Coordinates of C-alpha atoms in Angstrom, one line a residue:
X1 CA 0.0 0.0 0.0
X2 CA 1.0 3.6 -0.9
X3 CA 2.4 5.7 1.7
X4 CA -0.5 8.2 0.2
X5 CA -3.4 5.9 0.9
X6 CA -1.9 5.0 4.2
X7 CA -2.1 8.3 5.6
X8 CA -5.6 8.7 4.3
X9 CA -7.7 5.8 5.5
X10 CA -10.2 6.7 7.6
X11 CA -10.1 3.9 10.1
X12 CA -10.2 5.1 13.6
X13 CA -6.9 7.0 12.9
X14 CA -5.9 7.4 16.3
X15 CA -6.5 3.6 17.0
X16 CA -4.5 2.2 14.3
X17 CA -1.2 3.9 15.2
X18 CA -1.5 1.9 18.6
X19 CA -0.3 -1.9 17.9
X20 CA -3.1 -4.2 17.7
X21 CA -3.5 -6.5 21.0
X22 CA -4.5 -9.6 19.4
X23 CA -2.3 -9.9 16.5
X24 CA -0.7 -12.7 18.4
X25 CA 0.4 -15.9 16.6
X26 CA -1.7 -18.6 15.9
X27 CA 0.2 -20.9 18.4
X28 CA -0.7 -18.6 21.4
X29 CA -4.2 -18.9 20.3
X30 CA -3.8 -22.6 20.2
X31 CA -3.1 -23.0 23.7
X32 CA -6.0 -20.8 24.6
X33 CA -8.0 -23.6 23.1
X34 CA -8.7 -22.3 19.8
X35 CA -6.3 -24.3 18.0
X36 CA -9.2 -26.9 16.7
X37 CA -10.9 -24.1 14.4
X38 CA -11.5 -24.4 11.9
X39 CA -11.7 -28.6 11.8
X40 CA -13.8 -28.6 8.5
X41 CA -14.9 -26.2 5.3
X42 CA -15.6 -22.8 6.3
X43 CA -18.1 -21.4 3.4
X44 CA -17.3 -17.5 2.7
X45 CA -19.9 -16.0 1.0
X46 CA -19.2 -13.3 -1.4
X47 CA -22.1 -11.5 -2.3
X48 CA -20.8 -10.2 -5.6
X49 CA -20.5 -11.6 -9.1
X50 CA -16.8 -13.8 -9.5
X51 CA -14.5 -11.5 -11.0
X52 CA -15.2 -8.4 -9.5
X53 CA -13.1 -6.3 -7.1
X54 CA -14.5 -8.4 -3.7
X55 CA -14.1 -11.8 -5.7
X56 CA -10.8 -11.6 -6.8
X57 CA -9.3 -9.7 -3.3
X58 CA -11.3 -12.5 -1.2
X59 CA -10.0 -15.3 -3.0
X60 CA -6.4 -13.7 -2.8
X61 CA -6.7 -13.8 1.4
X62 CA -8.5 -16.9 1.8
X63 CA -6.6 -19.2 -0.6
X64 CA -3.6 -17.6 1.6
X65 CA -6.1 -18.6 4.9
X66 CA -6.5 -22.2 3.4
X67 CA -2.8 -23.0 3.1
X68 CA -1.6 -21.2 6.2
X69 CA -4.2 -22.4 8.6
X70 CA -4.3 -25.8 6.9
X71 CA -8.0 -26.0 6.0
X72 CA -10.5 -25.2 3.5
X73 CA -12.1 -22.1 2.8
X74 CA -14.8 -22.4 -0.1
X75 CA -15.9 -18.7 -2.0
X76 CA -19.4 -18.8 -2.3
X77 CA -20.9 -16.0 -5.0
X78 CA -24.5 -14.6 -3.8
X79 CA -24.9 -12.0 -6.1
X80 CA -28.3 -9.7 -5.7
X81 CA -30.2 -6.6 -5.2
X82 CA -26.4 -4.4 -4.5
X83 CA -25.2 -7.2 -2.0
X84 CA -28.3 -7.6 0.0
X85 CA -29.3 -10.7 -0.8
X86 CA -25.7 -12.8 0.1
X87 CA -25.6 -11.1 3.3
X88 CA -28.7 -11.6 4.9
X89 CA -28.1 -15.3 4.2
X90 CA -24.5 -15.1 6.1
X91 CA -26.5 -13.2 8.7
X92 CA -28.7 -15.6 9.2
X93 CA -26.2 -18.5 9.3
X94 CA -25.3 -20.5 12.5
X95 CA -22.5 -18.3 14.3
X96 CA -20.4 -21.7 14.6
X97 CA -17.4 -19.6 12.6
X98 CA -18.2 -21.8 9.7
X99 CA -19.3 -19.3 7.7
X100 CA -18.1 -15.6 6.7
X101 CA -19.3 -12.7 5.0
X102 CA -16.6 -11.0 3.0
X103 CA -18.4 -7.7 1.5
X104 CA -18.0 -4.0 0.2
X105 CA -19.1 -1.1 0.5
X106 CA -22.9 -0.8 -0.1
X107 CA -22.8 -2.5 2.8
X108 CA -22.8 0.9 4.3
X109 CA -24.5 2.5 2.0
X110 CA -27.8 0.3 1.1
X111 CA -29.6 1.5 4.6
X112 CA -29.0 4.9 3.8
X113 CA -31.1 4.7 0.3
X114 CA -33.6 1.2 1.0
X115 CA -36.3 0.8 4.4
X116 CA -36.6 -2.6 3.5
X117 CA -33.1 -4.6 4.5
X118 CA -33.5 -8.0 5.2
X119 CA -30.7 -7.8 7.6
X120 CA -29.3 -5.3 10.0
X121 CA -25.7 -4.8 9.9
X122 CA -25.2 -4.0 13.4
X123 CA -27.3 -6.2 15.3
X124 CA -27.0 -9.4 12.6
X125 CA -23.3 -9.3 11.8
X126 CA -19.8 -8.7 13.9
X127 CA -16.8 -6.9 11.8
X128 CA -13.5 -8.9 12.0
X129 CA -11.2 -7.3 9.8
X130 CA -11.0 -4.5 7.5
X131 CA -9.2 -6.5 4.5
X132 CA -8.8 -3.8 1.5
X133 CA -9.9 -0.1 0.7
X134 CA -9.3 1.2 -3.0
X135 CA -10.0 4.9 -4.1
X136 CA -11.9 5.7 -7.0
X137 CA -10.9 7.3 -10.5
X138 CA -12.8 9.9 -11.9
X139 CA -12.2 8.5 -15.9
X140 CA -12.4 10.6 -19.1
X141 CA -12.5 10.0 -22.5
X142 CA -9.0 11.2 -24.0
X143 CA -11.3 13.9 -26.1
X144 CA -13.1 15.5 -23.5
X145 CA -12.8 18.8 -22.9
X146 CA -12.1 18.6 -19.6
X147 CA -8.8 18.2 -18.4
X148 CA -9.0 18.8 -14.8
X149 CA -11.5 18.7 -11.7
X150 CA -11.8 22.5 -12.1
X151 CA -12.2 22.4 -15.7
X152 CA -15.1 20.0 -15.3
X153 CA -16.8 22.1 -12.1
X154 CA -16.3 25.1 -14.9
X155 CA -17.8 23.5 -17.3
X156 CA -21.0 22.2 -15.7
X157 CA -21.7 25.4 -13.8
X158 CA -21.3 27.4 -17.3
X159 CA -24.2 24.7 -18.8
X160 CA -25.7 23.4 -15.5
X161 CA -27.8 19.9 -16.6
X162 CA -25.2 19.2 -19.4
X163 CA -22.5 17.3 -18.0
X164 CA -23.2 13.6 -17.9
X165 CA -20.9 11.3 -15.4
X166 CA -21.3 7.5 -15.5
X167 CA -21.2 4.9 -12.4
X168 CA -21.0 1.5 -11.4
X169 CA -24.7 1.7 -11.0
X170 CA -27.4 2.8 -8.2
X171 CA -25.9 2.7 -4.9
X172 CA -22.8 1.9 -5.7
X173 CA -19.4 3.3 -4.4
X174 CA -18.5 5.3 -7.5
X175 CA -22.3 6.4 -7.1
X176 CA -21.6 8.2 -3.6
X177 CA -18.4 9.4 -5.0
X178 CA -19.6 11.5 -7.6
X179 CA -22.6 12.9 -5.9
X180 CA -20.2 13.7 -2.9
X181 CA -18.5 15.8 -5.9
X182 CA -21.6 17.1 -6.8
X183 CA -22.3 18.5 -3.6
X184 CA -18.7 20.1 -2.6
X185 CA -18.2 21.2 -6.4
X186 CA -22.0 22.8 -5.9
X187 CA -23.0 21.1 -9.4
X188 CA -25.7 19.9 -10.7
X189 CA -24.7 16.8 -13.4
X190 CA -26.6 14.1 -14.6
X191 CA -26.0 10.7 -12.8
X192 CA -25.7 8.0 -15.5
X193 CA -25.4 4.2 -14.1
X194 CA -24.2 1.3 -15.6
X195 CA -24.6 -2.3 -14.3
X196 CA -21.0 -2.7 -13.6
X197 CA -17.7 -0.9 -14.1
X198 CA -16.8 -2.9 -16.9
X199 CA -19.8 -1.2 -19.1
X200 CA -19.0 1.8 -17.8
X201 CA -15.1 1.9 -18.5
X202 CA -16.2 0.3 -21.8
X203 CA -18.4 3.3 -23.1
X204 CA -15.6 6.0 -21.4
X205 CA -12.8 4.4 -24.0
X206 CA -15.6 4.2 -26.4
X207 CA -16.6 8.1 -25.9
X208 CA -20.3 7.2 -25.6
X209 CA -19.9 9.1 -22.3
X210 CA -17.3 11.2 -21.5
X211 CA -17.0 11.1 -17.8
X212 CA -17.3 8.9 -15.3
X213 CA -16.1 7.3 -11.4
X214 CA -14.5 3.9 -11.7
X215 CA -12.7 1.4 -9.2
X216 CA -9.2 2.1 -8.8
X217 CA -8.2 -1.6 -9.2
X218 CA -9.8 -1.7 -12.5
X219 CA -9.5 1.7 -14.3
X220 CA -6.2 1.9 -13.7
X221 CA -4.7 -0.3 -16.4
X222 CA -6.6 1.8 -19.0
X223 CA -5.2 5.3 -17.7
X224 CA -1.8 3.9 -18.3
X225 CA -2.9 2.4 -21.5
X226 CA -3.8 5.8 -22.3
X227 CA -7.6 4.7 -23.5
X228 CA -8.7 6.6 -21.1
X229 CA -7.4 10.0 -18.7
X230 CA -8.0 10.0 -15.2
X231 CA -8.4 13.7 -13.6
X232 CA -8.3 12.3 -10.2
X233 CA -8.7 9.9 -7.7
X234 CA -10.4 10.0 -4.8
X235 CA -8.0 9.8 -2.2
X236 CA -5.2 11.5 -1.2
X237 CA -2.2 12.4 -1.4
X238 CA -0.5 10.5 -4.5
X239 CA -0.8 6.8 -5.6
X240 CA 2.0 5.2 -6.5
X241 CA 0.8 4.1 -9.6
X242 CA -0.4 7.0 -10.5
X243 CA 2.0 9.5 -9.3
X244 CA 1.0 12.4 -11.7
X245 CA -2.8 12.1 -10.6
X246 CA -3.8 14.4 -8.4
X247 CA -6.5 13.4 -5.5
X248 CA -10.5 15.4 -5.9
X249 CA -9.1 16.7 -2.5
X250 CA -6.5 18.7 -4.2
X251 CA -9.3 20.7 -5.5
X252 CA -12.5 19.9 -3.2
X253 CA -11.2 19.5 0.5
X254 CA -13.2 16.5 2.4
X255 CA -13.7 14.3 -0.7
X256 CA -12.2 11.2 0.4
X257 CA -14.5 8.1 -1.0
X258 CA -13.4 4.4 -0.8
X259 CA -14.3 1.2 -2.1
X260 CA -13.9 -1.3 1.1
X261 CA -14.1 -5.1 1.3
X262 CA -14.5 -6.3 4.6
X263 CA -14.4 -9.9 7.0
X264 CA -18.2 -10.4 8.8
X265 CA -19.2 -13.5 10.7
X266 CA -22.9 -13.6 12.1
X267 CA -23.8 -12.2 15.9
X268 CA -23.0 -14.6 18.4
X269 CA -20.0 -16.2 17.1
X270 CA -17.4 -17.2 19.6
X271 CA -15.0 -14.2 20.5
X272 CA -12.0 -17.0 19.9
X273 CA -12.9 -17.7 16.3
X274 CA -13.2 -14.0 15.6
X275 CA -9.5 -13.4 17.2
X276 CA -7.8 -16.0 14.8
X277 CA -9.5 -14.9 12.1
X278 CA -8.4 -11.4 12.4
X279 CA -4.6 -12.5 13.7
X280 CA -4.5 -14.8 10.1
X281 CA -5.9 -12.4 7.8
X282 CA -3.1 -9.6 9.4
X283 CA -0.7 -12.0 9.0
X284 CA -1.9 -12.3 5.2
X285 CA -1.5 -9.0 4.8
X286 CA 1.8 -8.9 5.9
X287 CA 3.4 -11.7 4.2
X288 CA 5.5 -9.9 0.8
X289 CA 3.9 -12.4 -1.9
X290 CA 0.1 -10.8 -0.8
X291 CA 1.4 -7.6 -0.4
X292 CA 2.8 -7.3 -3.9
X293 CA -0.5 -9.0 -5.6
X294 CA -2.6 -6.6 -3.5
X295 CA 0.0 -3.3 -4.7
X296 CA -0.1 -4.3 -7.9
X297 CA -4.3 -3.8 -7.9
X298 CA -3.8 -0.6 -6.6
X299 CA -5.5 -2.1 -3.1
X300 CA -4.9 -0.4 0.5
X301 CA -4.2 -2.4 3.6
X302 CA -3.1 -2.4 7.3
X303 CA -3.2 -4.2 10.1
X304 CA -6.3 -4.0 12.2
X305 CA -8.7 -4.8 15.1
X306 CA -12.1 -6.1 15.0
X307 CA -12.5 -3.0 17.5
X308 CA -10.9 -1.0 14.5
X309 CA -13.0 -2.1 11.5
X310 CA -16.1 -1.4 13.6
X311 CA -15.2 2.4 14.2
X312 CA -14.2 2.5 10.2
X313 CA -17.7 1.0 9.6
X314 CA -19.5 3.9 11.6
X315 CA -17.3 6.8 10.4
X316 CA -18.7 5.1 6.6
X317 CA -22.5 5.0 8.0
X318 CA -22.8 8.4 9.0
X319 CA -21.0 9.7 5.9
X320 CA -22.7 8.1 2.7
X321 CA -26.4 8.6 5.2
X322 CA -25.5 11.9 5.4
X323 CA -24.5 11.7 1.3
X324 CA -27.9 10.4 0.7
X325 CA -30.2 12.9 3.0
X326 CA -28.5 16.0 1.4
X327 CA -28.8 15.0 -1.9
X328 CA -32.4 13.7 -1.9
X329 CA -31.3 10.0 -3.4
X330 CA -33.7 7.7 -4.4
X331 CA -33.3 4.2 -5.4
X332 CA -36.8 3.3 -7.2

């Protein structure tokens, strides 16, 4: 991870420069009696197409679980209705730590715009681990005629309504990033999703839109390839592979906007399972071969704390609720 992104997560800041008091080994766990977990398949549901950004950074950490812990961790893809649907069924699984949510960040998000969960996150699910946080690229076609943040604020405050930017789709990540552009720039912009960032990256190269927020894991290969120009990313500082791409805080102070994945098991599962689950996916983390796979898709970790992940997840609530109340969203 980028010395950049470091700096600019906002997981309990304050907490995460203290070191984490369980990220003991898995031997001293063992004599505390946890050494017997996991003794068969533990099912991790991802509920997310196979491919995407969750998919392929989950299977990355739990192939790594499976071979360090010497045991078999099975992906499970639950796609529907923006995550919902795969984690109310790990909710509402038997907290026996033989099952595990890994998720994103609508996870946040879907409460804010929908009355109708069929889970609650805080009461149904326990945090483990924060496992990966990528920023966002605000894409453009190479003939737009923006060439800046500011150039594109100019330009849709000259012909307000006339600026169309693209998304993942409804709800989404790159959703809440651009309207929290919207609303610091003092825009108004046409929201455009897609069902996916592939489409979306698709019809930027193809100029059938000329603007658009993508993940930073998968953009990023096309901004090098020069198919497409990114005029910013929505962290901050500088990512390393993207040195000469400035953050939207550069221009619009407080515009930090994430895409997260996340460990869950269900309420009730044993406080031992959940420690050794979060000391083995640190230790994943930290071992050089992850690390590099992980840098190379542009994806953000550091060691945390269950106790950690949960302040992250409240500092996300309130901000993308808050997102959604000031600028009127509706999901229909």
């Amino acid at each position: 991870m980028t010395q950049s992104l470091e700096t600019g997560m906002a997981i309990s800041r304050r907490a995460l420069l203290a070191a984490p008091a369980i990220l003991g080994s898995t031997g001293a766990l063992a004599q505390s009696g946890s050494g017997d977990w996991p003794r068969r398949t533990v099912r991790v549901v991802v509920p997310w197409p196979p491919g995407g950004g969750a998919d392929t950074v989950g299977r990355i950490l739990f192939t790594h679980l499976s071979e360090t812990l010497r045991a078999s961790f099975v992906i499970e893809n639950r796609p529907g209705a923006a995550g919902a649907i795969g984690a109310a069924a790990a909710a509402r699984s038997e907290p026996d730590g033989y099952t595990v949510l890994y998720d994103s960040t609508p996870q946040t998000i879907n409460p804010a715009l929908h009355s109708d969960m069929p889970f609650d996150l805080w009461r149904d699910l326990r945090p483990v681990f924060l496992a990966a946080v990528v920023p966002n690229l605000l894409i453009a076609t190479p003939s737009a005629p923006a060439r800046s943040v500011a150039d594109l604020i100019a330009l849709a405050k000259e012909s307000p309504g006339s600026v169309n930017i693209g998304s993942s789709g409804n709800g989404s990540a790159q959703h809440m990033a651009l309207e929290l552009f919207r609303q610091a720039a003092g825009i108004t912009v046409n929201h455009v999703p897609y069902r996916g960032g592939g489409p979306l990256t698709n019809d930027v190269i193809g100029g059938q839109i000329h603007y658009g927020f993508a993940n930073g894991s998968g953009a990023t290969g096309h901004v090098r390839g020069g198919s497409v120009r990114a005029l910013c990313h929505t962290g901050t500082g500088r990512l390393a592979s993207l040195p000469d791409v400035p953050s939207m805080a550069e221009t619009l102070p407080g515009t930090e906007a994430y895409e997260w994945n996340g460990v869950f098991v269900p309420t009730g599962t044993p406080d031992i399972v959940v420690e050794r689950l979060n000391t083995a996916m640190n230790a994943a983390i930290r071992d050089p071969a992850i690390a590099n796979r992980l840098a190379q898709l542009n994806v953000g970790t550091r060691a945390n704390t269950p106790a950690d992940f949960n302040s992250f997840l409240r500092a996300e609530w309130d901000k993308w609720h808050r997102v959604v109340k000031q600028g009127n969203i509706r999901i229909d």
